[in-house]
Short mmCIF file of C-alpha atoms in Angstrom, two decimals:
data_model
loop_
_atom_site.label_atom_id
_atom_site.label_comp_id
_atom_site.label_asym_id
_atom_site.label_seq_id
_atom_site.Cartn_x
_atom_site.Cartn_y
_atom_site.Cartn_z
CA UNK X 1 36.15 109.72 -53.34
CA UNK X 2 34.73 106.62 -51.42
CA UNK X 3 33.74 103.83 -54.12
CA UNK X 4 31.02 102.68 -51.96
CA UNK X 5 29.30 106.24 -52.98
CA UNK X 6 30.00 105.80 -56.51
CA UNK X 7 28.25 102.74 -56.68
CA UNK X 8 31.36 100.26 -56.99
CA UNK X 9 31.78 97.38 -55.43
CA UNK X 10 35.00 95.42 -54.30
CA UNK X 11 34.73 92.00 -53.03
CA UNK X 12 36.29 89.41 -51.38
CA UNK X 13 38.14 91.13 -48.90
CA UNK X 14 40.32 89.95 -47.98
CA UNK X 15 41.14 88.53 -51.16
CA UNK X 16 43.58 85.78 -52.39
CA UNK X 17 43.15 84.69 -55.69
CA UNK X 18 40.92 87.61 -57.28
CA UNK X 19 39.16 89.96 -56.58
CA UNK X 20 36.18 90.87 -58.24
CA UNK X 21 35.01 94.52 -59.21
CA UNK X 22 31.35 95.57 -59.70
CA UNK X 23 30.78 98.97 -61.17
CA UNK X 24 27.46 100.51 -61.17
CA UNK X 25 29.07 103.52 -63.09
CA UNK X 26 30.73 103.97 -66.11
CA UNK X 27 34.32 103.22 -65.55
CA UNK X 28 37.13 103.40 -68.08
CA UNK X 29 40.06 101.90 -65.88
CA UNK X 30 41.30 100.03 -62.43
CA UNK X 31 44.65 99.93 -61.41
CA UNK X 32 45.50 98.18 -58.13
CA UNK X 33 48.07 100.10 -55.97
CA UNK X 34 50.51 98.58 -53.45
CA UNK X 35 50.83 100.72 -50.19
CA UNK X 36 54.08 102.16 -51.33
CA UNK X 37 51.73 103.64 -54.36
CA UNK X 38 53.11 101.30 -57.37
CA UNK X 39 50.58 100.36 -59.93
CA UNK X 40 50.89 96.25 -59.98
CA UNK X 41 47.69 96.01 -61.85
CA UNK X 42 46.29 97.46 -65.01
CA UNK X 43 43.10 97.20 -66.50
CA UNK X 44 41.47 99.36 -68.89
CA UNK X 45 37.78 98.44 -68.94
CA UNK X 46 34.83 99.90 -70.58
CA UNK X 47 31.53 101.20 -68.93
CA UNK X 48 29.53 99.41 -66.32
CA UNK X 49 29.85 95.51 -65.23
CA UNK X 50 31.75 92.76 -63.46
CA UNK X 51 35.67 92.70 -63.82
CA UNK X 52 38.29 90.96 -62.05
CA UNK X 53 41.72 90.69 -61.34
CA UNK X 54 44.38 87.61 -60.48
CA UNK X 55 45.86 88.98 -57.17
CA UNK X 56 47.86 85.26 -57.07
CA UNK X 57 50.97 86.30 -57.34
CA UNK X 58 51.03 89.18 -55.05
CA UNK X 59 52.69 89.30 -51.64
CA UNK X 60 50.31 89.67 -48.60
CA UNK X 61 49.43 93.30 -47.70
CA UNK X 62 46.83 96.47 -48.11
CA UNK X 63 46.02 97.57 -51.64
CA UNK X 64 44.14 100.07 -52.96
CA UNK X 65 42.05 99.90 -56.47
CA UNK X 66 41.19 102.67 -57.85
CA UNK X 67 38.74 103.70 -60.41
CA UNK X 68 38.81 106.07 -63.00
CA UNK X 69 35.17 106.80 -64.11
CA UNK X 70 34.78 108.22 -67.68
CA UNK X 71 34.54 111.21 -67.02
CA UNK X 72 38.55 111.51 -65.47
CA UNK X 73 37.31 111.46 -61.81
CA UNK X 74 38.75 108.52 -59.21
CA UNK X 75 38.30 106.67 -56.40
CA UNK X 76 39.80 104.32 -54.03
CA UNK X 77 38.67 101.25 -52.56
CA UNK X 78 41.09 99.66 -49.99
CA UNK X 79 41.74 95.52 -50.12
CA UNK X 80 43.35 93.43 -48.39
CA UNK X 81 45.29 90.40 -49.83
CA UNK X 82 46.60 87.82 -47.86
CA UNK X 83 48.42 84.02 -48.34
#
């Protein structure tokens, strides 16, 4: 599912120190995926609201985060992270 329609926002992009998550929905979890579909980020979260994660340490490249909304059901947001 596109984030955009669940009311989720992602921002910057492209991103180099953190990105920032907006949720308009309740959301339980974000991971952030690398493109060969490793979780490098974690973060369990609870409900609607602003969250963000340290993307500092990664290497350059397209991510995904993805959302798990309470209810089980995901989506995908794709980021960019460069150096």
């Amino acid at each position: 599912t596109d984030a955009n329609s669940q009311n989720i926002q992602v921002y910057p992009n492209p991103a180099s120190d953190k990105i920032t998550v907006k949720a308009g929905i309740d959301i339980s979890r974000i991971e952030l995926v690398n493109y060969l579909g490793q979780i490098v980020r974690e973060q369990e979260v609870s409900g609607q609201g602003t969250y963000t994660l340290t993307v500092s340490d990664l290497e350059s490249g397209v991510y995904f985060v993805k959302f798990y909304a309470q209810d089980g059901s995901a989506s995908l947001e794709r980021v960019t992270i460069t150096r």
